[in-house]
Amino acid sequence: MNKNLSHLFEIINKEKRTIIGLMSGTSLDGLDIALCEFSGHGLETKVVVRAFETMAYGSEFKESIKSIFAKRQVDLERVCLLNAFIGSYHADLILNCLQKWGIAPSEVDAIASHGQTIYHAPLSLHQQHNMPNATLQIGDGDRIAVKTGILTLSDFRQKHVAAGGEGAPLAVYGDYLLFSEKGQDRIMLNIGGIANFTFLPGDLNTDRIFSTDVGPGNTLMDAYVQANLPGKYYDANSEIALAGTCSKPLLAALLDHSFFAQGFPKTTGPELFNLSYLANAQKTSNTKGISVQDVLATLNRFSAIGICDAIERTVQKDSYKIFVSGGGMHNPLLLSSIKEILGQDTISDTAELGVLPDAKEAVLFATLANETLVGNGLSFGQNQTRLPSVHMGKISFPE
Ligand SMILES: Nc1ncnc2c1ncn2[C@@H]1O[C@H](COP(=O)(O)OP(=O)(O)OP(=O)(O)O)[C@@H](O)[C@H]1O
Ligand SMILES: CC(=O)N[C@H]1[C@@H]2OC[C@@H](O2)[C@@H](O)[C@@H]1O[C@H](C)C(=O)O
């Protein structure tokens, strides 16, 4: 038998598998690397996160990605080169991280690589009715496999799109497998560049699981800070927003977009929520002259309203418990607005469930890989989110 395939069977037959999950999101802050140990699959999945690290990206690398990120017109040669470069670069970051942790690559069974989203185009965004939902992540999995010598699963979103989804959010799969709890309705809220949430019903009825993107988390605030405050990357601890006042006319203009009127579930990205979106809202609301502090206070409230409105419109009020993750959970003004609007005294985070909030998305992709390697197939039946019941990820062998 082909040596790669016999190695694959060895991994599948193991009691426990060590899988590295990778995530590099819309904020372009760095590569999240989670070293996970799995046993079981499906609802029996058990994961222990043995180590986690965010390997920060250098400014030159961030600028290269930004030059092609969420843009309709780009230098195609740059896209081609970056697809290869990101694969190699991520492989180097993994090898550095393993060395730091004192773990040999041979101890790792598989890598689960999300890659870098450079364009997300569901039909609702591209509006070309003869074209399908589409999404594009780059950072070639073969490069990661060859350079690290570790079997690599990558490009997870393509199967989701092929099976009728929008390619996102995929968090719902990991949320369902790792965090469902009989007797407790849970909302798993991730506030990354774009915010999304999963509703996990306490009766474990898969038909009632619900998941959607809701609009911007940090992406607009980050983009505005980067464009207006040289040297700053984001509004750390909401310090700037806290010094301002939310502008009602600007807030109303930001909310006046068909995305918010559209039904659920839906997905979005910086292709829509970018500085042109803000400039347009400032123009129509005649608020171009307001201070940087007021703009950030307004953008902060805008994110909070998008998140809460989506939850209120799709999940019965009852007694759900919210578990937050993603960088936006470190934004105190945003969190206090969410609590105020939803009438929640406290919001927990996923650390309470054994997964560090900053590591959650990387753990998610490792979970998807575990399911593809050893799962028996998930069935979401007639789920209201129309979740494709598929295994995701393409397998790259090292040799
Ligand atoms: N102390 C803080 N105060 C305010 N905001 C913070 C703080 N720490 C992190 N953030 C926000 O979190 C962002 C990083 O979030 P995260 O790493 O979840 O993004 P991502 O993984 O790129 O996003 P996505 O989930 O959209 O792919 C930062 O860019 C910043 O906006
Ligand atoms: C296309 C894409 O990369 N989408 C990301 C992005 O970042 C947050 C939100 O938008 C989410 O839909 C998704 O990532 C997470 C990991 C997901 O699929 O659940």
CSV table of C-alpha atoms and ligand atoms in Angstrom, one decimal:
chain,number,residue,atom,x,y,z
A,1,MET,CA,0.0,0.0,0.0
A,2,ASN,CA,1.1,3.6,-0.6
A,3,LYS,CA,3.1,4.6,2.4
A,4,ASN,CA,1.1,7.8,2.9
A,5,LEU,CA,-2.2,5.8,2.9
A,6,SER,CA,-0.9,3.3,5.4
A,7,HIS,CA,0.2,6.2,7.7
A,8,LEU,CA,-3.2,7.7,7.3
A,9,PHE,CA,-4.8,4.4,8.5
A,10,GLU,CA,-2.4,4.3,11.5
A,11,ILE,CA,-3.6,7.7,12.5
A,12,ILE,CA,-7.3,6.7,12.1
A,13,ASN,CA,-6.8,3.7,14.2
A,14,LYS,CA,-5.2,5.5,17.1
A,15,GLU,CA,-7.0,5.9,20.4
A,16,LYS,CA,-5.8,9.5,20.6
A,17,ARG,CA,-4.8,11.9,17.9
A,18,THR,CA,-2.6,15.0,18.2
A,19,ILE,CA,-3.9,17.6,15.8
A,20,ILE,CA,-2.6,21.1,15.3
A,21,GLY,CA,-5.4,23.6,14.5
A,22,LEU,CA,-4.6,26.8,12.7
A,23,MET,CA,-6.6,30.0,12.2
A,24,SER,CA,-5.7,33.2,10.7
A,25,GLY,CA,-8.7,35.5,10.7
A,26,THR,CA,-9.9,38.8,9.2
A,27,SER,CA,-8.0,40.9,11.8
A,28,LEU,CA,-4.7,39.7,10.3
A,29,ASP,CA,-3.0,39.9,13.7
A,30,GLY,CA,-1.2,36.6,13.5
A,31,LEU,CA,-1.5,32.8,13.2
A,32,ASP,CA,-3.4,31.1,16.0
A,33,ILE,CA,-1.8,27.6,16.7
A,34,ALA,CA,-3.6,25.2,19.0
A,35,LEU,CA,-2.0,21.8,19.8
A,36,CYS,CA,-5.0,19.5,20.6
A,37,GLU,CA,-5.3,16.0,21.7
A,38,PHE,CA,-8.5,14.2,20.6
A,39,SER,CA,-10.2,11.1,21.5
A,40,GLY,CA,-13.5,9.9,20.1
A,41,HIS,CA,-15.6,11.6,17.4
A,42,GLY,CA,-19.1,13.1,17.0
A,43,LEU,CA,-20.8,13.9,20.2
A,44,GLU,CA,-18.3,11.7,22.0
A,45,THR,CA,-15.4,14.0,21.0
A,46,LYS,CA,-13.0,14.9,23.8
A,47,VAL,CA,-10.4,17.5,23.3
A,48,VAL,CA,-7.5,18.7,25.5
A,49,VAL,CA,-5.7,21.8,24.3
A,50,ARG,CA,-2.1,21.0,25.2
A,51,ALA,CA,-0.7,24.3,24.1
A,52,PHE,CA,-1.8,27.5,22.3
A,53,GLU,CA,0.1,30.4,20.8
A,54,THR,CA,-0.6,33.3,18.5
A,55,MET,CA,2.4,33.8,16.3
A,56,ALA,CA,2.2,37.5,15.4
A,57,TYR,CA,2.6,38.5,11.8
A,58,GLY,CA,5.3,41.0,10.8
A,59,SER,CA,4.1,44.3,9.4
A,60,GLU,CA,5.5,43.6,5.9
A,61,PHE,CA,3.5,40.3,5.8
A,62,LYS,CA,0.3,42.0,6.9
A,63,GLU,CA,0.7,44.7,4.2
A,64,SER,CA,1.1,42.0,1.5
A,65,ILE,CA,-2.1,40.3,2.6
A,66,LYS,CA,-3.9,43.6,2.9
A,67,SER,CA,-3.0,44.4,-0.8
A,68,ILE,CA,-5.2,41.5,-2.0
A,69,PHE,CA,-7.6,41.1,1.0
A,70,ALA,CA,-11.4,41.6,0.3
A,71,LYS,CA,-10.6,43.6,-2.8
A,72,ARG,CA,-12.4,43.1,-6.1
A,73,GLN,CA,-9.4,44.1,-8.2
A,74,VAL,CA,-6.0,42.7,-7.3
A,75,ASP,CA,-2.6,41.8,-8.7
A,76,LEU,CA,-3.2,38.2,-9.8
A,77,GLU,CA,0.5,37.4,-9.7
A,78,ARG,CA,0.6,38.5,-6.0
A,79,VAL,CA,-2.4,36.2,-5.2
A,80,CYS,CA,-0.5,33.3,-6.9
A,81,LEU,CA,2.7,34.0,-5.0
A,82,LEU,CA,1.0,34.5,-1.7
A,83,ASN,CA,-0.9,31.2,-2.0
A,84,ALA,CA,2.5,29.5,-2.0
A,85,PHE,CA,4.2,31.9,0.4
A,86,ILE,CA,1.5,31.7,3.1
A,87,GLY,CA,1.7,27.9,3.0
A,88,SER,CA,5.4,28.0,3.6
A,89,TYR,CA,5.3,30.8,6.1
A,90,HIS,CA,2.6,29.0,8.2
A,91,ALA,CA,4.7,25.8,8.0
A,92,ASP,CA,7.7,27.8,9.4
A,93,LEU,CA,5.6,29.3,12.2
A,94,ILE,CA,4.3,25.8,13.2
A,95,LEU,CA,7.9,24.4,13.2
A,96,ASN,CA,9.1,27.3,15.4
A,97,CYS,CA,6.2,26.9,17.7
A,98,LEU,CA,6.8,23.1,18.1
A,99,GLN,CA,10.4,23.8,18.8
A,100,LYS,CA,9.4,26.3,21.5
A,101,TRP,CA,7.0,23.7,23.0
A,102,GLY,CA,9.7,21.0,22.9
A,103,ILE,CA,7.6,18.8,20.6
A,104,ALA,CA,8.9,16.9,17.6
A,105,PRO,CA,6.9,17.1,14.4
A,106,SER,CA,6.7,13.3,14.4
A,107,GLU,CA,4.6,13.5,17.6
A,108,VAL,CA,1.9,15.4,15.6
A,109,ASP,CA,-0.6,13.3,13.6
A,110,ALA,CA,-2.2,16.0,11.5
A,111,ILE,CA,-2.4,19.8,10.9
A,112,ALA,CA,-5.8,21.4,10.2
A,113,SER,CA,-5.2,24.6,8.3
A,114,HIS,CA,-7.9,27.3,7.7
A,115,GLY,CA,-5.6,29.4,5.4
A,116,GLN,CA,-6.2,33.1,4.9
A,117,THR,CA,-9.6,34.2,3.6
A,118,ILE,CA,-8.9,36.7,0.8
A,119,TYR,CA,-12.4,36.9,-0.6
A,120,HIS,CA,-15.8,35.8,0.7
A,121,ALA,CA,-18.6,36.0,-1.9
A,122,PRO,CA,-22.0,34.5,-0.9
A,123,LEU,CA,-24.7,35.2,-3.5
A,124,SER,CA,-26.2,37.9,-1.2
A,125,LEU,CA,-23.0,39.9,-1.5
A,126,HIS,CA,-22.0,39.2,-5.2
A,127,GLN,CA,-25.6,39.4,-6.5
A,128,GLN,CA,-24.8,37.6,-9.8
A,129,HIS,CA,-27.7,35.2,-9.9
A,130,ASN,CA,-26.1,32.9,-12.5
A,131,MET,CA,-23.1,32.4,-10.1
A,132,PRO,CA,-22.9,30.2,-6.9
A,133,ASN,CA,-21.9,31.0,-3.4
A,134,ALA,CA,-18.1,31.2,-3.3
A,135,THR,CA,-15.3,31.8,-0.8
A,136,LEU,CA,-11.5,31.8,-1.2
A,137,GLN,CA,-8.8,30.9,1.3
A,138,ILE,CA,-5.2,30.7,0.3
A,139,GLY,CA,-2.0,29.2,1.9
A,140,ASP,CA,-1.5,25.9,0.1
A,141,GLY,CA,-1.9,22.8,2.3
A,142,ASP,CA,0.6,20.8,0.2
A,143,ARG,CA,3.3,23.3,1.2
A,144,ILE,CA,2.5,22.9,4.8
A,145,ALA,CA,2.6,19.1,4.6
A,146,VAL,CA,5.8,19.0,2.6
A,147,LYS,CA,7.6,21.5,4.8
A,148,THR,CA,6.5,20.1,8.2
A,149,GLY,CA,6.4,16.4,7.1
A,150,ILE,CA,2.9,16.3,8.8
A,151,LEU,CA,-0.3,15.2,7.1
A,152,THR,CA,-2.3,18.3,6.5
A,153,LEU,CA,-6.0,19.0,6.1
A,154,SER,CA,-6.9,22.3,4.6
A,155,ASP,CA,-9.4,24.4,2.6
A,156,PHE,CA,-12.4,23.4,4.8
A,157,ARG,CA,-14.9,25.9,3.4
A,158,GLN,CA,-15.0,24.5,-0.1
A,159,LYS,CA,-17.0,21.4,0.8
A,160,HIS,CA,-19.5,23.5,2.7
A,161,VAL,CA,-20.1,25.7,-0.3
A,162,ALA,CA,-20.2,22.7,-2.6
A,163,ALA,CA,-22.9,21.1,-0.4
A,164,GLY,CA,-25.1,24.2,-0.5
A,165,GLY,CA,-23.8,26.3,2.3
A,166,GLU,CA,-22.2,29.8,2.2
A,167,GLY,CA,-18.8,28.5,3.5
A,168,ALA,CA,-19.3,30.0,6.9
A,169,PRO,CA,-19.8,30.1,9.8
A,170,LEU,CA,-18.2,26.7,10.4
A,171,ALA,CA,-17.9,27.3,14.1
A,172,VAL,CA,-21.3,25.7,14.5
A,173,TYR,CA,-19.9,22.2,13.9
A,174,GLY,CA,-17.2,22.5,16.6
A,175,ASP,CA,-19.7,24.3,18.9
A,176,TYR,CA,-22.2,21.4,18.5
A,177,LEU,CA,-19.6,18.7,19.0
A,178,LEU,CA,-17.7,20.2,21.9
A,179,PHE,CA,-20.1,22.5,23.8
A,180,SER,CA,-23.6,21.1,23.5
A,181,GLU,CA,-25.0,20.5,27.0
A,182,LYS,CA,-28.2,18.7,27.8
A,183,GLY,CA,-30.5,21.0,29.8
A,184,GLN,CA,-28.8,24.3,29.0
A,185,ASP,CA,-29.6,26.5,26.0
A,186,ARG,CA,-26.3,28.0,25.0
A,187,ILE,CA,-25.2,30.9,22.7
A,188,MET,CA,-21.6,30.6,21.6
A,189,LEU,CA,-20.8,34.2,20.5
A,190,ASN,CA,-17.5,34.8,18.6
A,191,ILE,CA,-16.5,38.4,18.2
A,192,GLY,CA,-13.7,38.4,15.6
A,193,GLY,CA,-13.4,40.8,12.7
A,194,ILE,CA,-16.9,39.6,11.8
A,195,ALA,CA,-19.1,38.4,14.7
A,196,ASN,CA,-21.1,35.2,14.5
A,197,PHE,CA,-23.0,33.0,16.9
A,198,THR,CA,-24.3,29.5,17.4
A,199,PHE,CA,-27.4,28.6,19.3
A,200,LEU,CA,-27.2,25.2,21.0
A,201,PRO,CA,-30.5,24.0,22.3
A,202,GLY,CA,-30.5,22.3,25.7
A,203,ASP,CA,-32.8,19.6,24.3
A,204,LEU,CA,-29.9,18.6,21.9
A,205,ASN,CA,-32.4,18.7,19.0
A,206,THR,CA,-30.2,19.2,15.9
A,207,ASP,CA,-33.1,20.8,14.0
A,208,ARG,CA,-33.0,23.7,16.4
A,209,ILE,CA,-29.3,24.4,16.2
A,210,PHE,CA,-28.9,27.8,14.6
A,211,SER,CA,-25.9,29.7,13.4
A,212,THR,CA,-25.2,32.9,11.5
A,213,ASP,CA,-22.8,35.8,11.0
A,214,VAL,CA,-24.4,39.0,12.4
A,215,GLY,CA,-22.2,41.8,11.0
A,216,PRO,CA,-19.1,43.5,12.1
A,217,GLY,CA,-17.3,42.6,15.3
A,218,ASN,CA,-14.0,44.4,15.3
A,219,THR,CA,-13.4,44.9,11.6
A,220,LEU,CA,-14.7,48.4,11.1
A,221,MET,CA,-13.3,49.7,14.4
A,222,ASP,CA,-9.9,48.2,13.5
A,223,ALA,CA,-9.9,49.6,10.0
A,224,TYR,CA,-10.9,53.1,11.2
A,225,VAL,CA,-8.2,53.1,14.0
A,226,GLN,CA,-5.5,52.0,11.5
A,227,ALA,CA,-6.5,54.6,9.0
A,228,ASN,CA,-6.8,57.5,11.4
A,229,LEU,CA,-4.4,56.9,14.3
A,230,PRO,CA,-0.9,56.1,12.9
A,231,GLY,CA,0.9,53.4,14.9
A,232,LYS,CA,-2.3,52.0,16.5
A,233,TYR,CA,-3.9,48.8,15.3
A,234,TYR,CA,-7.1,48.7,17.4
A,235,ASP,CA,-8.9,50.6,20.1
A,236,ALA,CA,-7.3,48.8,23.0
A,237,ASN,CA,-9.6,48.4,26.0
A,238,SER,CA,-12.1,50.7,24.2
A,239,GLU,CA,-10.1,53.7,25.5
A,240,ILE,CA,-10.8,55.9,22.5
A,241,ALA,CA,-14.5,55.0,22.2
A,242,LEU,CA,-15.0,55.6,25.9
A,243,ALA,CA,-13.8,59.2,25.4
A,244,GLY,CA,-16.5,59.8,22.8
A,245,THR,CA,-20.3,59.8,22.4
A,246,CYS,CA,-22.3,57.7,20.1
A,247,SER,CA,-23.7,59.7,17.2
A,248,LYS,CA,-27.4,58.8,16.7
A,249,PRO,CA,-27.5,60.0,13.0
A,250,LEU,CA,-24.4,58.1,12.1
A,251,LEU,CA,-25.6,55.0,13.9
A,252,ALA,CA,-28.9,55.1,12.1
A,253,ALA,CA,-27.1,55.5,8.7
A,254,LEU,CA,-24.8,52.5,9.5
A,255,LEU,CA,-27.8,50.4,10.3
A,256,ASP,CA,-29.7,51.4,7.2
A,257,HIS,CA,-28.4,48.7,4.9
A,258,SER,CA,-30.2,45.8,3.3
A,259,PHE,CA,-27.8,43.4,5.1
A,260,PHE,CA,-29.6,44.0,8.3
A,261,ALA,CA,-33.1,43.6,6.8
A,262,GLN,CA,-32.1,40.3,5.2
A,263,GLY,CA,-33.3,37.1,6.9
A,264,PHE,CA,-31.1,34.6,8.7
A,265,PRO,CA,-28.8,32.8,8.4
A,266,LYS,CA,-26.3,34.9,6.4
A,267,THR,CA,-22.6,35.5,6.1
A,268,THR,CA,-20.6,38.6,5.4
A,269,GLY,CA,-17.1,40.0,5.5
A,270,PRO,CA,-14.9,43.1,5.1
A,271,GLU,CA,-16.0,43.0,1.4
A,272,LEU,CA,-19.1,44.9,2.7
A,273,PHE,CA,-18.1,46.2,6.1
A,274,ASN,CA,-15.1,48.4,5.2
A,275,LEU,CA,-14.1,52.1,5.3
A,276,SER,CA,-16.2,52.8,2.2
A,277,TYR,CA,-19.2,51.6,4.1
A,278,LEU,CA,-18.4,54.0,6.9
A,279,ALA,CA,-17.7,56.9,4.6
A,280,ASN,CA,-21.0,56.4,2.9
A,281,ALA,CA,-22.8,56.4,6.2
A,282,GLN,CA,-21.0,59.5,7.3
A,283,LYS,CA,-22.0,61.2,4.0
A,284,THR,CA,-25.7,60.4,4.2
A,285,SER,CA,-25.9,61.3,7.9
A,286,ASN,CA,-23.9,64.5,7.5
A,287,THR,CA,-21.5,63.4,10.2
A,288,LYS,CA,-18.1,63.7,8.4
A,289,GLY,CA,-16.9,66.4,10.9
A,290,ILE,CA,-17.4,64.4,14.1
A,291,SER,CA,-14.4,63.4,16.3
A,292,VAL,CA,-12.4,60.2,16.0
A,293,GLN,CA,-13.7,59.4,19.5
A,294,ASP,CA,-17.3,59.9,18.5
A,295,VAL,CA,-16.8,57.7,15.4
A,296,LEU,CA,-15.3,54.9,17.5
A,297,ALA,CA,-18.1,55.2,20.1
A,298,THR,CA,-20.6,54.9,17.3
A,299,LEU,CA,-18.9,52.0,15.6
A,300,ASN,CA,-18.6,50.2,18.9
A,301,ARG,CA,-22.4,50.6,19.5
A,302,PHE,CA,-23.0,49.5,15.9
A,303,SER,CA,-21.3,46.2,16.5
A,304,ALA,CA,-23.2,45.7,19.7
A,305,ILE,CA,-26.6,46.4,18.1
A,306,GLY,CA,-25.8,44.1,15.2
A,307,ILE,CA,-24.9,41.2,17.5
A,308,CYS,CA,-27.9,41.7,19.9
A,309,ASP,CA,-30.5,42.3,17.2
A,310,ALA,CA,-29.5,39.1,15.5
A,311,ILE,CA,-29.8,37.1,18.8
A,312,GLU,CA,-33.1,38.7,19.7
A,313,ARG,CA,-34.6,38.0,16.3
A,314,THR,CA,-33.6,34.4,16.1
A,315,VAL,CA,-33.4,32.9,19.6
A,316,GLN,CA,-36.3,32.7,22.1
A,317,LYS,CA,-35.7,35.0,25.1
A,318,ASP,CA,-35.9,32.2,27.7
A,319,SER,CA,-32.8,31.4,29.7
A,320,TYR,CA,-29.9,30.9,27.4
A,321,LYS,CA,-26.4,31.3,28.7
A,322,ILE,CA,-23.8,33.2,26.5
A,323,PHE,CA,-20.2,32.0,26.1
A,324,VAL,CA,-18.1,34.6,24.3
A,325,SER,CA,-14.8,34.1,22.4
A,326,GLY,CA,-12.7,36.1,19.9
A,327,GLY,CA,-10.6,39.3,20.3
A,328,GLY,CA,-13.7,41.5,20.7
A,329,MET,CA,-14.4,40.0,24.1
A,330,HIS,CA,-11.5,42.1,25.3
A,331,ASN,CA,-13.3,45.3,24.3
A,332,PRO,CA,-15.0,46.4,27.6
A,333,LEU,CA,-17.4,48.9,26.0
A,334,LEU,CA,-18.6,46.4,23.5
A,335,LEU,CA,-19.2,43.7,26.1
A,336,SER,CA,-21.0,46.1,28.5
A,337,SER,CA,-23.3,47.3,25.6
A,338,ILE,CA,-24.1,43.7,24.8
A,339,LYS,CA,-25.0,42.9,28.4
A,340,GLU,CA,-27.1,46.0,28.7
A,341,ILE,CA,-29.1,45.4,25.4
A,342,LEU,CA,-29.7,41.7,26.1
A,343,GLY,CA,-30.4,42.3,29.8
A,344,GLN,CA,-27.6,39.8,30.9
A,345,ASP,CA,-25.9,40.4,34.2
A,346,THR,CA,-22.9,38.3,33.2
A,347,ILE,CA,-21.4,36.8,30.0
A,348,SER,CA,-19.2,33.8,30.4
A,349,ASP,CA,-16.4,32.8,28.1
A,350,THR,CA,-15.3,29.5,26.7
A,351,ALA,CA,-12.5,29.1,29.3
A,352,GLU,CA,-15.3,27.9,31.6
A,353,LEU,CA,-15.8,25.1,29.1
A,354,GLY,CA,-12.1,24.2,28.9
A,355,VAL,CA,-11.1,26.0,25.7
A,356,LEU,CA,-9.3,29.4,25.9
A,357,PRO,CA,-11.5,31.9,24.1
A,358,ASP,CA,-8.6,33.1,21.9
A,359,ALA,CA,-7.9,29.5,20.9
A,360,LYS,CA,-11.4,28.5,20.1
A,361,GLU,CA,-11.4,29.0,16.3
A,362,ALA,CA,-8.1,27.1,15.9
A,363,VAL,CA,-9.5,24.3,18.1
A,364,LEU,CA,-12.6,24.3,15.8
A,365,PHE,CA,-10.5,23.5,12.7
A,366,ALA,CA,-8.7,20.7,14.5
A,367,THR,CA,-12.1,19.4,15.5
A,368,LEU,CA,-13.3,19.5,11.9
A,369,ALA,CA,-10.1,17.5,10.9
A,370,ASN,CA,-10.7,15.0,13.6
A,371,GLU,CA,-14.2,14.4,12.3
A,372,THR,CA,-13.0,14.0,8.7
A,373,LEU,CA,-10.4,11.5,9.8
A,374,VAL,CA,-12.4,9.4,12.2
A,375,GLY,CA,-16.1,10.6,12.2
A,376,ASN,CA,-19.0,8.6,11.0
A,377,GLY,CA,-20.8,11.5,9.5
A,378,LEU,CA,-22.9,14.1,11.2
A,379,SER,CA,-26.6,14.4,10.5
A,380,PHE,CA,-28.3,17.7,10.9
A,381,GLY,CA,-31.5,16.5,9.2
A,382,GLN,CA,-33.9,19.3,8.5
A,383,ASN,CA,-31.9,21.9,10.4
A,384,GLN,CA,-33.3,25.4,10.1
A,385,THR,CA,-29.8,26.8,9.3
A,386,ARG,CA,-29.7,24.2,6.4
A,387,LEU,CA,-26.4,23.0,7.8
A,388,PRO,CA,-24.7,20.7,5.2
A,389,SER,CA,-24.0,17.3,6.8
A,390,VAL,CA,-20.6,16.9,5.4
A,391,HIS,CA,-17.0,16.2,6.3
A,392,MET,CA,-14.7,19.0,5.4
A,393,GLY,CA,-11.0,19.5,4.4
A,394,LYS,CA,-8.7,18.3,1.7
A,395,ILE,CA,-6.0,15.9,2.7
A,396,SER,CA,-2.3,16.7,1.7
A,397,PHE,CA,0.3,14.0,2.2
A,398,PRO,CA,3.9,15.0,3.1
A,399,GLU,CA,5.4,12.8,0.4
B,1,LIG,N1,-7.7,44.6,24.7
B,1,LIG,C1,-8.5,44.7,23.7
B,1,LIG,N2,-9.3,45.8,23.6
B,1,LIG,C2,-10.1,46.0,22.5
B,1,LIG,N3,-10.1,45.1,21.4
B,1,LIG,C3,-9.3,44.1,21.5
B,1,LIG,C4,-8.4,43.8,22.6
B,1,LIG,N4,-7.7,42.7,22.3
B,1,LIG,C5,-8.1,42.3,21.1
B,1,LIG,N5,-9.1,43.1,20.5
B,1,LIG,C6,-9.7,43.0,19.2
B,1,LIG,O1,-9.7,41.7,18.7
B,1,LIG,C7,-9.1,41.7,17.4
B,1,LIG,C8,-8.5,40.3,17.2
B,1,LIG,O2,-9.5,39.4,17.2
B,1,LIG,P1,-9.5,37.9,16.7
B,1,LIG,O3,-8.1,37.4,16.9
B,1,LIG,O4,-10.6,37.2,17.3
B,1,LIG,O5,-9.7,38.2,15.2
B,1,LIG,P2,-9.7,37.2,14.0
B,1,LIG,O6,-9.5,35.8,14.4
B,1,LIG,O7,-8.8,37.8,13.0
B,1,LIG,O8,-11.2,37.4,13.5
B,1,LIG,P3,-12.2,36.4,12.7
B,1,LIG,O9,-12.9,35.6,13.7
B,1,LIG,O10,-13.1,37.5,12.1
B,1,LIG,O11,-11.5,35.7,11.7
B,1,LIG,C9,-8.2,42.9,17.4
B,1,LIG,O12,-7.9,43.3,16.1
B,1,LIG,C10,-9.0,43.9,18.2
B,1,LIG,O13,-10.0,44.5,17.4
B,2,LIG,C1,-15.2,33.4,5.1
B,2,LIG,C2,-14.6,33.6,6.4
B,2,LIG,O1,-13.4,33.4,6.5
B,2,LIG,N1,-15.4,33.8,7.4
B,2,LIG,C3,-14.9,33.9,8.8
B,2,LIG,C4,-14.9,35.4,9.2
B,2,LIG,O2,-14.5,35.5,10.6
B,2,LIG,C5,-15.6,35.4,11.4
B,2,LIG,C6,-16.8,35.1,10.5
B,2,LIG,O3,-16.3,35.8,9.3
B,2,LIG,C7,-16.9,33.6,10.2
B,2,LIG,O4,-18.0,33.5,9.4
B,2,LIG,C8,-15.7,33.0,9.6
B,2,LIG,O5,-14.9,32.3,10.5
B,2,LIG,C9,-15.2,31.4,11.5
B,2,LIG,C10,-14.1,30.7,12.0
B,2,LIG,C11,-16.4,30.4,11.1
B,2,LIG,O6,-16.4,30.0,10.0
B,2,LIG,O7,-17.1,30.1,12.0
